[in-house]
Coordinates of C-alpha atoms and ligand atoms in Angstrom, one line a residue:
M1 CA -10.7 -36.8 17.7
K2 CA -7.1 -36.8 16.6
S3 CA -8.0 -36.9 12.9
L4 CA -10.6 -34.2 13.4
L5 CA -8.0 -31.9 14.9
L6 CA -5.7 -32.8 12.0
A7 CA -8.4 -32.0 9.5
A8 CA -9.1 -28.7 11.2
A9 CA -5.4 -27.8 11.3
T10 CA -5.1 -28.7 7.6
V11 CA -8.1 -26.4 6.7
A12 CA -6.6 -23.6 8.7
G13 CA -3.2 -24.1 7.1
L14 CA -4.7 -24.1 3.6
A15 CA -6.7 -21.0 4.3
T16 CA -3.6 -19.0 5.2
A17 CA -1.5 -20.6 2.4
L18 CA -4.0 -19.8 -0.4
P19 CA -2.5 -17.8 -3.1
A20 CA -3.4 -14.1 -2.7
A21 CA -4.9 -14.1 -6.2
A22 CA -7.7 -16.3 -4.8
Q23 CA -8.9 -13.2 -2.9
W24 CA -10.0 -11.6 -6.2
Q25 CA -12.3 -13.2 -8.7
K26 CA -11.3 -11.1 -11.6
P27 CA -8.4 -8.7 -12.4
E28 CA -10.8 -5.7 -12.0
D29 CA -11.4 -6.7 -8.4
A30 CA -7.6 -6.8 -7.7
I31 CA -7.1 -3.4 -9.4
K32 CA -10.0 -1.8 -7.5
Y33 CA -8.6 -3.2 -4.2
R34 CA -5.0 -2.0 -4.7
Q35 CA -6.2 1.4 -5.9
S36 CA -8.5 1.7 -2.9
A37 CA -5.8 0.8 -0.4
L38 CA -3.4 3.3 -2.0
T39 CA -6.1 6.0 -2.1
V40 CA -6.9 5.6 1.6
M41 CA -3.2 5.5 2.4
A42 CA -2.6 8.8 0.4
N43 CA -5.5 10.5 2.2
H44 CA -4.3 9.7 5.7
F45 CA -0.7 10.4 4.8
G46 CA -1.9 13.7 3.4
R47 CA -3.4 14.6 6.8
I48 CA 0.0 14.1 8.4
G49 CA 1.7 15.9 5.5
A50 CA -0.5 18.9 6.1
M51 CA 0.6 19.0 9.7
A52 CA 4.3 18.5 8.8
Q53 CA 4.1 21.4 6.3
G54 CA 2.3 23.7 8.7
K55 CA -0.8 23.7 6.6
A56 CA -2.9 22.2 9.4
P57 CA -2.4 22.6 13.1
F58 CA -0.3 19.9 14.7
D59 CA -2.4 17.4 16.6
A60 CA -0.2 14.7 18.0
K61 CA -3.1 12.3 18.6
A62 CA -4.5 12.7 15.1
A63 CA -1.1 12.3 13.6
A64 CA -0.6 9.0 15.5
E65 CA -4.0 7.7 14.5
N66 CA -3.4 8.6 10.9
A67 CA 0.0 7.0 10.9
V68 CA -1.5 3.7 12.1
I69 CA -3.9 3.8 9.1
V70 CA -1.1 4.6 6.7
S71 CA 1.0 1.8 8.1
D72 CA -1.9 -0.7 7.9
M73 CA -2.7 0.3 4.3
A74 CA 0.9 0.2 3.2
K75 CA 0.9 -3.6 3.5
L76 CA -2.1 -4.2 1.4
P77 CA -1.7 -3.2 -2.2
W78 CA 1.1 -5.5 -3.2
A79 CA -0.6 -8.9 -3.2
A80 CA -3.1 -7.4 -5.6
F81 CA -0.5 -6.9 -8.3
G82 CA -0.6 -10.5 -9.3
P83 CA 0.0 -11.8 -12.8
G84 CA -2.7 -10.8 -15.3
T85 CA -3.8 -7.8 -13.3
D86 CA -2.3 -5.3 -15.7
K87 CA -5.7 -5.0 -17.4
G88 CA -9.3 -5.3 -16.4
M89 CA -10.1 -1.6 -15.8
P90 CA -8.3 1.6 -16.4
N91 CA -5.2 1.8 -14.3
R92 CA -1.7 3.3 -14.2
A93 CA 0.4 0.2 -13.5
K94 CA 3.4 0.0 -15.8
A95 CA 4.6 -3.2 -17.4
E96 CA 7.8 -2.9 -15.3
I97 CA 5.8 -4.0 -12.2
W98 CA 5.8 -7.5 -13.7
S99 CA 9.0 -7.4 -15.9
D100 CA 11.1 -6.0 -13.0
A101 CA 9.2 -7.7 -10.2
A102 CA 12.3 -7.7 -7.8
K103 CA 12.7 -4.0 -8.1
F104 CA 9.0 -3.4 -7.6
K105 CA 9.1 -5.6 -4.5
A106 CA 12.1 -3.7 -3.2
A107 CA 10.3 -0.4 -3.7
S108 CA 7.3 -1.6 -1.9
E109 CA 9.4 -2.9 1.0
K110 CA 11.3 0.5 1.1
M111 CA 7.9 2.3 1.4
I112 CA 6.7 -0.1 4.2
A113 CA 10.0 0.5 6.1
E114 CA 9.6 4.3 5.7
V115 CA 6.0 4.1 6.9
A116 CA 7.1 2.1 9.9
K117 CA 9.5 5.0 10.8
L118 CA 6.6 7.5 10.4
D119 CA 4.5 5.4 12.7
A120 CA 7.2 5.3 15.3
A121 CA 7.7 9.1 15.0
A122 CA 4.0 9.8 15.2
K123 CA 3.8 7.7 18.4
S124 CA 6.6 9.8 19.9
G125 CA 4.5 12.9 19.3
N126 CA 7.6 14.8 18.2
L127 CA 6.8 17.1 15.2
D128 CA 10.4 17.4 14.0
A129 CA 10.6 13.6 14.0
I130 CA 7.3 13.4 12.1
K131 CA 8.5 15.9 9.5
A132 CA 11.7 13.9 8.9
A133 CA 9.9 10.6 8.6
A134 CA 7.1 12.0 6.4
G135 CA 9.9 13.2 4.0
G136 CA 11.1 9.7 3.9
V137 CA 7.7 8.3 3.2
G138 CA 7.0 10.9 0.5
G139 CA 10.3 10.1 -1.2
S140 CA 9.5 6.4 -1.2
C141 CA 6.1 7.1 -2.8
K142 CA 7.7 9.2 -5.4
A143 CA 10.5 6.8 -6.3
C144 CA 8.0 4.0 -6.9
H145 CA 5.7 6.2 -8.9
D146 CA 8.6 7.4 -11.1
D147 CA 9.5 3.9 -12.0
F148 CA 6.2 2.0 -11.9
R149 CA 3.3 4.4 -12.3
A150 CA 2.3 5.6 -15.8
E151 CA 1.4 9.2 -16.5
K152 CA -1.9 8.2 -18.1
Y153 CA -4.5 5.6 -17.3
S154 CA -4.7 2.6 -19.6
A155 CA -7.8 2.3 -21.8
N156 CA -8.9 -0.9 -20.0
Ligands
ASC201 C1 1.4 11.9 -1.2 C2 0.8 11.2 -2.1 C3 1.7 10.6 -2.9 C4 3.0 10.9 -2.5 C5 3.8 11.5 -3.5 C6 5.2 11.9 -3.0 O1 0.9 12.6 -0.3 O2 -0.6 11.1 -2.3 O3 1.4 9.8 -3.9 O4 2.8 11.8 -1.4 O5 3.2 12.6 -4.1 O6 5.9 12.4 -4.1

């Protein structure tokens, strides 16, 4: 019984410790995954942005729901930028993502931190707080894009 428990614990430990790259069979799968997470994040951030800019009526409940989605999505893309995922399908990842990995990681962490502030602001239901936090999120998106996103898609 003891060894069975030990075996089960080992399997559980291995499953969580598996390198993230094991989640994708080929670079194309990782690229699609990170692009999808960023696309969904941008869509739901855009709904909050529209409210923050007065282009859509303010709906506190919708803002809070969208902020949860943004905050969930914000954590996902980064593991899919593993080594060798610069090519596989057209994408806009710059070589600096890998050559300046520490700066890229810092940019992703900055964005996650700004998104957490947006989530807190949205939960408060205060439109002014949401506006301020959305500005912070947008700034962190832009900073990372300026440094790490190419203007044009790669050929493959
Ligand atoms: C968005 C979105 C981005 C960022 C960026 C901010 O709504 O889709 O990529 O904000 O445009 O500069």
